[in-house]
Short mmCIF file of N, CA and C in Angstrom, two decimals:
data_model
loop_
_atom_site.label_atom_id
_atom_site.label_comp_id
_atom_site.label_asym_id
_atom_site.label_seq_id
_atom_site.Cartn_x
_atom_site.Cartn_y
_atom_site.Cartn_z
N MET A 22 0.74 -1.25 -0.04
CA MET A 22 0.04 0.02 0.04
C MET A 22 0.91 1.28 -0.21
N THR A 23 1.85 1.27 0.68
CA THR A 23 2.92 2.49 0.86
C THR A 23 3.42 2.78 -0.39
N GLU A 24 3.89 1.45 -1.34
CA GLU A 24 4.55 1.80 -2.42
C GLU A 24 3.59 2.26 -3.52
N LEU A 25 2.11 1.89 -3.32
CA LEU A 25 1.21 2.56 -4.21
C LEU A 25 0.93 4.11 -3.92
N ARG A 26 1.24 4.39 -2.61
CA ARG A 26 1.02 5.79 -2.31
C ARG A 26 2.36 6.53 -2.72
N GLY A 27 3.61 5.89 -2.66
CA GLY A 27 4.63 6.53 -3.23
C GLY A 27 4.60 6.80 -4.71
N MET A 28 4.26 5.90 -5.46
CA MET A 28 3.91 6.20 -7.02
C MET A 28 3.09 7.06 -7.12
N LEU A 29 2.00 7.27 -6.52
CA LEU A 29 1.06 8.26 -6.65
C LEU A 29 1.44 9.67 -6.27
N VAL A 30 2.16 9.61 -5.49
CA VAL A 30 2.75 10.98 -4.96
C VAL A 30 3.85 11.27 -6.14
N SER A 31 4.49 10.48 -6.64
CA SER A 31 5.61 10.89 -7.49
C SER A 31 5.01 11.22 -9.05
N LEU A 32 3.78 10.49 -9.15
CA LEU A 32 3.00 10.90 -10.42
C LEU A 32 2.56 12.12 -10.23
N ILE A 33 1.94 12.73 -9.11
CA ILE A 33 1.25 13.87 -9.03
C ILE A 33 2.52 14.85 -9.12
N ASP A 34 3.57 14.64 -8.48
CA ASP A 34 4.67 15.52 -8.62
C ASP A 34 5.02 15.83 -10.00
N LYS A 35 5.37 14.79 -10.89
CA LYS A 35 5.36 14.90 -12.26
C LYS A 35 4.48 15.64 -12.95
N ILE A 36 3.21 15.53 -12.52
CA ILE A 36 1.98 16.16 -13.27
C ILE A 36 2.40 17.69 -13.13
N CYS A 37 2.46 18.18 -11.74
CA CYS A 37 2.51 19.48 -11.37
C CYS A 37 3.88 20.06 -11.97
N ASN A 38 4.98 19.33 -12.13
CA ASN A 38 6.23 19.93 -12.76
C ASN A 38 6.08 20.00 -14.37
N GLN A 39 5.28 19.30 -14.89
CA GLN A 39 4.92 19.39 -16.34
C GLN A 39 4.01 20.43 -16.50
N ARG A 40 3.11 20.74 -15.60
CA ARG A 40 2.14 21.99 -15.85
C ARG A 40 2.95 23.24 -15.61
N ILE A 41 3.88 23.23 -14.76
CA ILE A 41 4.80 24.38 -14.52
C ILE A 41 5.72 24.40 -16.08
N ALA A 42 6.08 23.35 -16.44
CA ALA A 42 7.02 23.78 -17.82
C ALA A 42 6.21 24.16 -18.88
N ASN A 43 4.77 23.47 -18.92
CA ASN A 43 3.77 24.09 -19.95
C ASN A 43 3.50 25.45 -19.93
N GLN A 44 3.21 25.82 -18.80
CA GLN A 44 2.99 27.26 -18.32
C GLN A 44 4.14 28.04 -18.59
N THR A 45 5.34 27.67 -18.57
CA THR A 45 6.37 28.50 -18.82
C THR A 45 6.61 28.56 -20.39
N ILE A 46 6.63 27.44 -21.12
CA ILE A 46 6.52 27.64 -22.41
C ILE A 46 5.41 28.24 -23.30
N THR A 47 4.35 28.40 -22.58
CA THR A 47 3.16 29.24 -23.06
C THR A 47 3.50 30.71 -22.94
N ASN A 48 4.21 30.98 -21.76
CA ASN A 48 4.43 32.35 -21.62
C ASN A 48 5.47 32.85 -22.64
N ARG A 49 6.29 31.84 -22.90
CA ARG A 49 7.47 32.28 -23.72
C ARG A 49 7.08 32.66 -25.29
N LEU A 50 6.07 31.77 -25.51
CA LEU A 50 5.24 31.96 -26.78
C LEU A 50 4.51 33.13 -26.88
N ASP A 51 3.72 33.65 -25.97
CA ASP A 51 2.87 35.06 -25.70
C ASP A 51 3.87 35.93 -25.85
N GLN A 52 5.13 35.93 -25.31
CA GLN A 52 5.91 37.01 -25.42
C GLN A 52 6.52 37.10 -26.97
N ALA A 53 7.03 35.83 -27.41
CA ALA A 53 7.60 36.03 -28.95
C ALA A 53 6.41 36.48 -29.97
N GLU A 54 5.24 36.11 -29.58
CA GLU A 54 4.21 36.56 -30.33
C GLU A 54 3.81 37.93 -30.28
N ARG A 55 4.02 38.56 -29.12
CA ARG A 55 3.75 40.09 -28.97
C ARG A 55 5.12 40.88 -29.43
N GLU A 56 6.17 40.36 -29.45
CA GLU A 56 7.39 40.85 -30.12
C GLU A 56 7.24 40.88 -31.60
N LEU A 57 6.84 39.68 -32.21
CA LEU A 57 6.65 39.79 -33.66
C LEU A 57 5.56 40.58 -34.09
N ALA A 58 4.38 40.85 -33.40
CA ALA A 58 3.41 41.83 -33.77
C ALA A 58 4.02 43.22 -33.56
N GLU A 59 4.74 43.68 -32.70
CA GLU A 59 5.43 44.82 -32.75
C GLU A 59 6.32 45.07 -33.67
N HIS A 60 7.08 44.03 -34.08
CA HIS A 60 8.13 44.13 -35.29
C HIS A 60 7.28 44.40 -36.53
N ARG A 61 6.42 43.61 -36.94
CA ARG A 61 5.37 43.81 -37.94
C ARG A 61 4.88 45.24 -38.09
N ALA A 62 4.41 45.82 -36.81
CA ALA A 62 3.77 47.19 -36.89
C ALA A 62 4.97 48.28 -37.07
N ALA A 63 6.10 47.91 -36.81
CA ALA A 63 7.29 48.83 -36.80
C ALA A 63 7.47 48.72 -38.64
N ASN A 64 7.75 47.65 -39.03
CA ASN A 64 7.89 47.36 -40.29
C ASN A 64 6.92 48.17 -41.19
N THR A 65 5.68 47.87 -40.94
CA THR A 65 4.35 48.38 -41.67
C THR A 65 4.61 49.87 -41.66
N ARG A 66 4.71 50.70 -40.42
CA ARG A 66 5.08 51.95 -40.29
C ARG A 66 6.18 52.70 -41.26
N GLU A 67 7.08 51.62 -41.03
CA GLU A 67 8.13 52.15 -41.91
C GLU A 67 8.26 52.06 -43.40
N ARG A 68 7.54 51.25 -43.87
CA ARG A 68 6.82 51.03 -45.17
C ARG A 68 6.10 52.28 -45.61
N ASN A 69 4.98 52.77 -44.81
CA ASN A 69 4.20 53.56 -45.25
C ASN A 69 4.75 55.00 -44.97
N GLN A 70 5.78 55.33 -44.48
CA GLN A 70 6.50 56.47 -44.49
C GLN A 70 7.10 56.75 -45.88
N THR A 71 7.11 57.77 -46.63
CA THR A 71 7.40 58.05 -47.97
C THR A 71 8.45 59.46 -47.66
N PRO A 72 9.51 59.33 -48.43
CA PRO A 72 10.47 60.27 -48.32
C PRO A 72 9.87 61.66 -48.75
N LEU A 73 10.36 62.74 -48.31
CA LEU A 73 9.59 64.01 -48.77
C LEU A 73 10.04 64.40 -50.26
N ASP A 74 11.56 63.95 -50.73
CA ASP A 74 11.89 64.10 -51.97
C ASP A 74 12.47 63.08 -52.39
N PRO A 75 11.64 62.48 -53.35
CA PRO A 75 12.07 60.99 -53.83
C PRO A 75 13.42 61.13 -54.56
N LEU A 76 13.95 62.06 -55.09
CA LEU A 76 15.16 62.22 -55.72
C LEU A 76 16.34 62.39 -54.58
N LYS A 77 16.15 62.95 -53.87
CA LYS A 77 17.03 63.18 -52.77
C LYS A 77 17.16 61.88 -51.90
N ALA A 78 16.01 60.80 -51.73
CA ALA A 78 16.18 59.71 -51.19
C ALA A 78 17.06 58.82 -52.17
N ALA A 79 17.01 59.04 -53.47
CA ALA A 79 17.46 57.96 -54.41
C ALA A 79 19.20 58.48 -54.61
N SER A 80 19.38 59.61 -54.48
CA SER A 80 20.72 60.11 -54.39
C SER A 80 21.58 59.92 -53.16
N ASN A 81 20.83 59.94 -51.99
CA ASN A 81 21.44 59.70 -50.82
C ASN A 81 20.77 58.53 -50.40
N PRO A 82 21.10 57.15 -50.23
CA PRO A 82 20.23 56.20 -49.62
C PRO A 82 20.40 56.25 -47.91
N GLN A 83 21.33 56.86 -47.54
CA GLN A 83 21.48 57.03 -45.91
C GLN A 83 20.42 57.87 -45.32
N SER A 84 19.58 58.70 -46.19
CA SER A 84 18.52 59.71 -45.95
C SER A 84 17.45 58.83 -45.24
N THR A 85 17.26 57.70 -45.79
CA THR A 85 16.13 56.96 -45.41
C THR A 85 16.26 55.75 -44.35
N VAL A 86 17.22 56.03 -43.47
CA VAL A 86 17.81 55.00 -42.75
C VAL A 86 16.58 55.07 -41.62
N ARG A 87 16.15 53.93 -41.31
CA ARG A 87 15.05 53.70 -40.08
C ARG A 87 15.87 54.08 -38.87
N ALA A 88 15.15 54.38 -37.69
CA ALA A 88 15.71 54.80 -36.51
C ALA A 88 15.96 53.35 -35.66
N PRO A 89 16.82 53.57 -34.95
CA PRO A 89 17.13 52.30 -34.24
C PRO A 89 16.08 51.99 -33.17
N ILE A 90 15.62 50.65 -33.10
CA ILE A 90 14.70 50.26 -32.07
C ILE A 90 15.07 50.22 -30.71
N SER A 91 16.27 49.88 -30.44
CA SER A 91 16.60 50.10 -29.18
C SER A 91 18.33 50.34 -29.12
N LEU A 92 18.63 50.45 -27.60
CA LEU A 92 20.04 50.65 -27.58
C LEU A 92 21.16 49.83 -28.01
N GLU A 93 20.93 48.29 -28.09
CA GLU A 93 21.55 47.51 -28.79
C GLU A 93 21.63 47.54 -30.17
N ASP A 94 20.63 47.76 -30.82
CA ASP A 94 20.54 47.81 -32.05
C ASP A 94 21.40 49.22 -32.63
N ALA A 95 20.90 50.35 -32.02
CA ALA A 95 21.95 51.57 -32.24
C ALA A 95 23.62 51.25 -32.09
N LEU A 96 23.97 50.53 -31.12
CA LEU A 96 25.46 50.15 -30.93
C LEU A 96 25.89 48.85 -31.72
N HIS A 97 25.03 48.19 -32.32
CA HIS A 97 25.34 47.07 -33.36
C HIS A 97 25.49 48.14 -34.73
N ARG A 98 24.64 49.01 -35.06
CA ARG A 98 24.89 49.58 -36.33
C ARG A 98 26.09 50.44 -36.40
N ALA A 99 26.33 51.05 -35.06
CA ALA A 99 27.52 51.98 -35.01
C ALA A 99 28.82 51.03 -35.25
N SER A 100 28.81 50.08 -34.39
CA SER A 100 29.87 49.43 -34.81
C SER A 100 30.08 48.50 -36.08
N TYR A 101 29.03 48.17 -36.62
CA TYR A 101 29.10 47.83 -38.12
C TYR A 101 29.84 48.98 -39.06
N PHE A 102 29.13 50.08 -38.94
CA PHE A 102 29.29 51.21 -39.57
C PHE A 102 31.13 51.39 -39.61
N ALA A 103 31.45 51.37 -38.23
CA ALA A 103 32.91 51.89 -38.13
C ALA A 103 33.73 50.81 -38.98
N THR A 104 33.43 49.27 -38.83
CA THR A 104 34.25 48.27 -39.01
C THR A 104 34.10 48.27 -40.70
N HIS A 105 33.10 48.76 -41.28
CA HIS A 105 32.87 48.74 -42.49
C HIS A 105 33.57 49.80 -43.15
N GLU A 106 33.76 50.97 -42.48
CA GLU A 106 34.63 51.88 -42.82
C GLU A 106 35.89 51.60 -42.91
N GLU A 107 36.51 51.13 -42.03
CA GLU A 107 37.91 50.60 -41.84
C GLU A 107 38.29 49.71 -42.88
N LEU A 108 37.11 48.63 -43.23
CA LEU A 108 37.39 47.47 -44.22
C LEU A 108 37.50 48.33 -45.70
N VAL A 109 36.66 49.13 -45.86
CA VAL A 109 36.77 49.95 -46.91
C VAL A 109 37.97 50.69 -47.22
N ALA A 110 38.57 51.37 -46.23
CA ALA A 110 39.93 52.11 -46.15
C ALA A 110 40.97 51.09 -46.66
N ALA A 111 41.06 50.01 -45.92
CA ALA A 111 42.03 48.96 -45.89
C ALA A 111 42.16 48.36 -47.34
N LEU A 112 40.75 48.26 -48.17
CA LEU A 112 40.68 47.47 -49.45
C LEU A 112 41.42 48.61 -50.53
N LYS A 113 41.08 49.81 -50.24
CA LYS A 113 41.38 50.92 -50.98
C LYS A 113 43.07 51.05 -51.02
N GLU A 114 43.41 51.11 -49.84
CA GLU A 114 44.93 51.07 -49.89
C GLU A 114 45.55 49.96 -50.55
N GLN A 115 45.03 48.93 -50.33
CA GLN A 115 45.49 47.54 -50.87
C GLN A 115 45.35 47.52 -52.33
N TYR A 116 44.26 48.16 -52.94
CA TYR A 116 44.00 48.21 -54.33
C TYR A 116 44.83 49.40 -54.83
N SER A 117 45.37 50.53 -54.32
CA SER A 117 46.31 51.30 -54.83
C SER A 117 47.59 51.02 -54.40
N ALA A 118 47.83 50.17 -53.75
CA ALA A 118 49.46 49.69 -53.70
C ALA A 118 49.44 48.46 -54.68
N ASN A 119 48.54 47.88 -55.01
CA ASN A 119 48.65 46.95 -56.06
C ASN A 119 48.59 47.62 -57.47
N LYS A 120 47.83 48.79 -57.72
CA LYS A 120 47.59 49.54 -58.86
C LYS A 120 49.10 49.99 -59.40
N ASN A 121 49.77 50.38 -58.07
CA ASN A 121 51.24 51.40 -57.97
C ASN A 121 52.26 49.98 -58.49
N ASN A 122 52.14 48.88 -58.04
CA ASN A 122 52.97 47.89 -58.45
C ASN A 122 52.76 47.39 -59.89
N ALA A 123 51.83 47.48 -60.25
CA ALA A 123 51.43 46.97 -61.65
C ALA A 123 51.84 47.96 -62.70
N THR A 124 51.80 49.16 -62.26
CA THR A 124 52.18 50.41 -63.24
C THR A 124 53.74 50.44 -63.27
N LYS A 125 54.39 50.01 -62.32
CA LYS A 125 55.91 50.12 -62.27
C LYS A 125 56.35 48.91 -63.09
N LYS A 126 56.99 49.12 -64.38
CA LYS A 126 57.46 47.90 -65.12
C LYS A 126 58.79 48.19 -65.41
N PRO A 127 59.55 47.15 -65.54
CA PRO A 127 61.10 46.91 -65.64
C PRO A 127 61.40 47.85 -66.85
N ALA A 128 62.49 48.82 -66.94
CA ALA A 128 62.94 49.58 -68.04
C ALA A 128 63.51 48.94 -69.05
N THR A 129 64.26 47.56 -68.78
CA THR A 129 64.82 46.87 -69.80
C THR A 129 63.95 45.93 -70.26
N PRO A 130 63.81 45.56 -71.52
CA PRO A 130 62.71 44.54 -72.39
C PRO A 130 63.39 43.28 -71.96
N LYS A 131 62.40 42.43 -71.96
CA LYS A 131 62.61 41.25 -71.75
C LYS A 131 63.46 40.29 -72.68
N GLN A 132 64.31 39.64 -72.45
CA GLN A 132 64.92 38.68 -73.41
C GLN A 132 64.59 37.31 -73.42
N PRO A 133 64.02 36.84 -74.64
CA PRO A 133 63.84 35.39 -74.77
C PRO A 133 64.80 34.66 -74.02
N THR A 134 64.26 33.45 -73.40
CA THR A 134 64.89 32.62 -72.46
C THR A 134 66.15 31.74 -73.58
N THR A 135 65.82 31.69 -74.77
CA THR A 135 66.48 31.03 -75.53
C THR A 135 67.77 31.56 -76.11
N LYS A 136 67.73 33.13 -75.79
CA LYS A 136 68.87 34.07 -76.44
C LYS A 136 69.16 33.78 -77.75
N GLY A 137 68.13 33.95 -78.44
CA GLY A 137 68.33 33.98 -79.86
C GLY A 137 68.21 32.62 -80.78
N GLN A 138 68.42 31.42 -80.17
CA GLN A 138 68.08 30.37 -80.46
C GLN A 138 66.92 29.78 -80.75
N HIS A 139 66.72 28.91 -81.57
CA HIS A 139 65.31 28.49 -82.08
C HIS A 139 64.89 27.44 -81.02
N SER A 140 63.96 27.37 -80.62
CA SER A 140 63.52 26.28 -79.54
C SER A 140 62.76 25.02 -80.07
N TYR A 141 63.25 24.83 -81.20
CA TYR A 141 62.24 23.37 -82.02
C TYR A 141 63.24 22.79 -82.49
N ALA A 142 63.02 21.41 -82.33
CA ALA A 142 64.25 20.31 -82.96
C ALA A 142 64.03 20.06 -84.38
N ILE A 143 65.11 19.93 -85.13
CA ILE A 143 65.02 19.79 -86.53
C ILE A 143 65.30 18.29 -86.66
N ASN A 144 64.29 17.67 -87.54
CA ASN A 144 64.42 16.14 -87.84
C ASN A 144 65.63 15.78 -88.87
N ASN A 145 66.59 15.32 -88.60
CA ASN A 145 67.73 15.21 -89.58
C ASN A 145 67.67 13.70 -89.66
N LEU A 146 66.81 12.71 -89.19
CA LEU A 146 66.83 11.36 -89.66
C LEU A 146 66.44 10.97 -91.10
N PRO A 147 67.07 10.06 -91.92
CA PRO A 147 66.84 9.79 -93.00
C PRO A 147 65.07 9.25 -93.14
N GLN A 148 64.48 9.54 -94.01
CA GLN A 148 63.04 8.94 -94.24
C GLN A 148 62.95 8.12 -95.46
N LYS A 149 61.90 7.59 -95.79
CA LYS A 149 61.59 6.78 -96.95
C LYS A 149 61.10 7.94 -97.98
N PRO A 150 61.51 7.43 -98.97
CA PRO A 150 61.17 8.38 -100.23
C PRO A 150 59.35 8.26 -100.53
N SER A 151 58.91 9.44 -100.43
CA SER A 151 57.40 9.41 -100.72
C SER A 151 57.00 8.56 -101.88
N THR A 152 55.89 7.94 -101.59
CA THR A 152 55.36 6.89 -102.64
C THR A 152 54.11 7.75 -103.45
N TYR A 153 53.88 8.83 -103.07
CA TYR A 153 52.54 9.61 -103.50
C TYR A 153 52.73 9.82 -105.05
N ALA A 154 51.78 9.27 -105.76
CA ALA A 154 51.80 9.36 -107.43
C ALA A 154 50.50 10.01 -107.75
N LEU A 155 50.45 10.93 -108.44
CA LEU A 155 48.96 11.37 -108.91
C LEU A 155 48.58 10.78 -110.13
N SER A 156 49.33 9.85 -110.58
CA SER A 156 48.87 8.93 -111.68
C SER A 156 47.91 7.71 -111.11
N LYS A 157 47.95 7.62 -109.92
CA LYS A 157 47.69 6.28 -109.25
C LYS A 157 46.48 6.72 -108.52
N TYR A 158 45.22 5.37 -108.58
CA TYR A 158 44.04 5.88 -107.90
C TYR A 158 43.75 4.60 -107.24
N CYS A 159 43.28 4.87 -105.76
CA CYS A 159 42.76 3.83 -104.95
C CYS A 159 41.25 3.95 -104.97
N ALA A 160 40.68 2.80 -105.54
CA ALA A 160 39.16 2.75 -105.56
C ALA A 160 38.57 2.71 -103.95
N PHE A 161 39.38 1.97 -103.15
CA PHE A 161 39.10 1.65 -101.76
C PHE A 161 38.83 2.96 -100.88
N HIS A 162 39.98 3.85 -101.04
CA HIS A 162 39.98 5.10 -100.26
C HIS A 162 39.40 6.24 -101.33
N ASP A 163 39.11 6.00 -102.30
CA ASP A 163 38.50 6.95 -103.46
C ASP A 163 39.48 8.16 -103.50
N SER A 164 40.72 7.79 -103.73
CA SER A 164 41.50 9.20 -103.73
C SER A 164 42.77 8.77 -104.57
N LYS A 165 43.50 10.00 -104.94
CA LYS A 165 44.91 9.52 -105.69
C LYS A 165 45.97 9.41 -104.78
N GLY A 166 47.03 9.12 -105.26
CA GLY A 166 48.35 8.77 -104.45
C GLY A 166 49.18 7.26 -104.48
N HIS A 167 48.12 6.41 -104.51
CA HIS A 167 48.50 5.04 -104.54
C HIS A 167 47.35 4.40 -105.07
N SER A 168 47.80 2.99 -105.55
CA SER A 168 46.78 2.41 -106.45
C SER A 168 46.28 1.39 -105.39
N THR A 169 44.92 0.77 -105.85
CA THR A 169 44.37 -0.09 -105.20
C THR A 169 45.06 -1.66 -104.63
N GLU A 170 45.91 -2.03 -105.70
CA GLU A 170 46.78 -2.94 -105.55
C GLU A 170 47.90 -2.87 -104.47
N GLU A 171 48.60 -1.70 -104.43
CA GLU A 171 49.14 -1.23 -103.43
C GLU A 171 48.82 -1.41 -102.00
N CYS A 172 47.42 -0.79 -102.06
CA CYS A 172 46.77 -0.71 -100.91
C CYS A 172 46.55 -2.04 -100.30
N ARG A 173 46.01 -2.88 -101.06
CA ARG A 173 45.75 -4.20 -100.60
C ARG A 173 47.07 -5.02 -99.97
N ALA A 174 48.11 -4.90 -100.94
CA ALA A 174 49.35 -5.37 -100.46
C ALA A 174 49.77 -5.02 -99.17
N SER A 175 49.80 -3.66 -99.03
CA SER A 175 50.36 -3.21 -97.50
C SER A 175 49.32 -3.66 -96.49
N LEU A 176 47.96 -3.86 -96.71
CA LEU A 176 47.24 -4.34 -95.61
C LEU A 176 47.60 -5.72 -95.44
N ARG A 177 47.94 -6.70 -96.54
CA ARG A 177 48.37 -7.84 -96.07
C ARG A 177 49.70 -7.98 -95.35
N ARG A 178 50.36 -7.19 -95.63
CA ARG A 178 51.79 -7.08 -95.08
C ARG A 178 51.47 -6.63 -93.37
N GLN A 179 50.58 -5.68 -93.13
CA GLN A 179 50.22 -5.53 -91.68
C GLN A 179 49.67 -6.72 -91.10
N ASN A 180 48.77 -7.29 -91.71
CA ASN A 180 48.15 -8.27 -91.22
C ASN A 180 49.02 -9.56 -90.89
N GLY A 181 49.84 -9.70 -91.70
CA GLY A 181 50.97 -10.71 -91.50
C GLY A 181 51.97 -10.51 -90.09
N ASN A 182 52.43 -9.11 -90.22
CA ASN A 182 53.10 -8.81 -89.18
C ASN A 182 52.29 -8.87 -87.74
N LYS A 183 51.08 -8.67 -87.68
CA LYS A 183 50.27 -8.92 -86.65
C LYS A 183 50.42 -10.17 -86.08
N LYS A 184 50.04 -11.23 -87.23
CA LYS A 184 50.02 -12.59 -86.77
C LYS A 184 51.21 -12.94 -86.28
N THR A 185 52.47 -12.69 -86.81
CA THR A 185 53.85 -13.09 -86.47
C THR A 185 54.36 -12.68 -85.04
N THR A 186 53.81 -11.47 -84.67
CA THR A 186 54.40 -10.50 -83.47
C THR A 186 53.43 -11.17 -82.29
N GLU A 187 52.29 -11.71 -82.54
CA GLU A 187 51.39 -12.38 -81.46
C GLU A 187 52.21 -13.56 -80.93
N ALA A 188 52.51 -13.48 -79.67
CA ALA A 188 53.18 -14.46 -79.07
C ALA A 188 52.23 -15.58 -78.31
N LYS A 189 51.04 -15.00 -77.91
CA LYS A 189 49.87 -15.84 -77.10
C LYS A 189 49.21 -16.46 -78.42
N ILE A 190 49.05 -17.67 -77.81
CA ILE A 190 48.17 -18.83 -78.52
C ILE A 190 46.78 -19.00 -77.73
N SER A 191 45.79 -18.56 -78.37
CA SER A 191 44.45 -18.70 -77.47
C SER A 191 44.10 -20.11 -77.41
N THR A 192 43.64 -20.38 -76.14
CA THR A 192 43.14 -21.65 -76.02
C THR A 192 41.55 -21.80 -75.34
N ASN A 193 40.90 -22.58 -75.71
CA ASN A 193 39.61 -22.74 -75.20
C ASN A 193 39.44 -23.37 -73.59
N LYS A 194 38.34 -23.45 -73.18
CA LYS A 194 38.19 -23.78 -71.71
C LYS A 194 38.61 -25.32 -71.23
N ARG A 195 38.74 -25.81 -72.49
CA ARG A 195 39.42 -27.37 -72.23
C ARG A 195 40.85 -27.68 -72.27
N GLY A 196 41.64 -26.32 -72.64
CA GLY A 196 42.81 -26.31 -73.02
C GLY A 196 43.41 -26.71 -74.26
N ARG A 197 42.61 -26.78 -75.13
CA ARG A 197 42.78 -27.24 -76.61
C ARG A 197 43.19 -25.92 -77.15
N GLU A 198 44.12 -25.99 -78.42
CA GLU A 198 44.69 -24.77 -79.19
C GLU A 198 43.56 -24.65 -80.10
N ILE A 199 43.46 -23.41 -80.40
CA ILE A 199 42.66 -22.95 -81.43
C ILE A 199 43.53 -22.43 -82.53
N GLU A 200 42.78 -22.85 -83.77
CA GLU A 200 43.74 -22.46 -85.10
C GLU A 200 43.21 -20.87 -85.24
N GLN A 201 44.42 -20.09 -85.73
CA GLN A 201 44.27 -18.84 -85.87
C GLN A 201 43.51 -18.54 -87.33
N GLU A 202 42.55 -17.80 -87.51
CA GLU A 202 41.72 -17.90 -88.55
C GLU A 202 41.79 -16.34 -89.32
N SER A 203 41.62 -16.23 -90.44
CA SER A 203 41.51 -14.69 -90.91
C SER A 203 40.35 -14.09 -90.74
N PRO A 204 40.26 -12.90 -90.34
CA PRO A 204 38.97 -12.32 -90.25
C PRO A 204 37.86 -12.41 -91.34
N SER A 205 38.27 -12.95 -92.53
CA SER A 205 37.38 -13.08 -93.66
C SER A 205 36.72 -14.40 -93.93
N SER A 206 37.36 -15.35 -93.01
CA SER A 206 36.90 -16.75 -93.07
C SER A 206 35.48 -17.01 -92.40
N PRO A 207 34.78 -17.91 -93.02
CA PRO A 207 33.40 -18.17 -92.34
C PRO A 207 33.41 -18.72 -90.94
N PRO A 208 32.42 -18.64 -89.82
CA PRO A 208 32.49 -19.16 -88.70
C PRO A 208 32.52 -20.59 -88.85
N GLN A 209 32.84 -21.29 -87.75
CA GLN A 209 33.04 -22.60 -87.95
C GLN A 209 31.67 -23.17 -87.41
N LEU A 210 30.93 -24.40 -87.92
CA LEU A 210 29.79 -24.72 -87.28
C LEU A 210 30.06 -25.79 -86.22
N ARG A 211 29.40 -25.56 -85.25
CA ARG A 211 29.71 -26.47 -83.96
C ARG A 211 29.14 -27.79 -84.05
N GLY A 212 29.77 -29.01 -83.57
CA GLY A 212 29.02 -30.11 -83.73
C GLY A 212 28.72 -30.60 -82.18
N LYS A 213 27.52 -31.25 -82.17
CA LYS A 213 26.87 -31.72 -81.02
C LYS A 213 27.69 -33.01 -80.12
#
């Protein structure tokens, strides 16, 4: 029975504490709503105020500055204005220093790094004589310079070189060697 009373008392205490916490939250919410309403009213009043001279307001945007709401707001604005002015002055000084350094150019013209020598390599290796002939025509390439027979012969030579340079012999899964076939040969029929 005493355990039951103890549990009941602790539950009642929890409910009371919860009620107090809820009341505190409600009070904070009401305060925030009042501050929001005041802020909205101040913004509405500010929007409804029109400057006397629209051209004056456009030429000097600081003339339409709203009045500070509190002392904290005024101090914040003053510190922001001071730091902004200092920052602008520092940036102007830095800009003028960079501008002065950029305008000072060396009096002597720059010499190329190669000092008059050309920086490209000349190919002195012997080369094959050109086989380009205007009298020959290749039907495969549809152009002049070599004949169709020469084109086919060079293709055969290239294919022969590829076959001789291949060191690998491909094998199937069972380890049997597969004969090398030319690409033009028909595919083999598989037997069951």
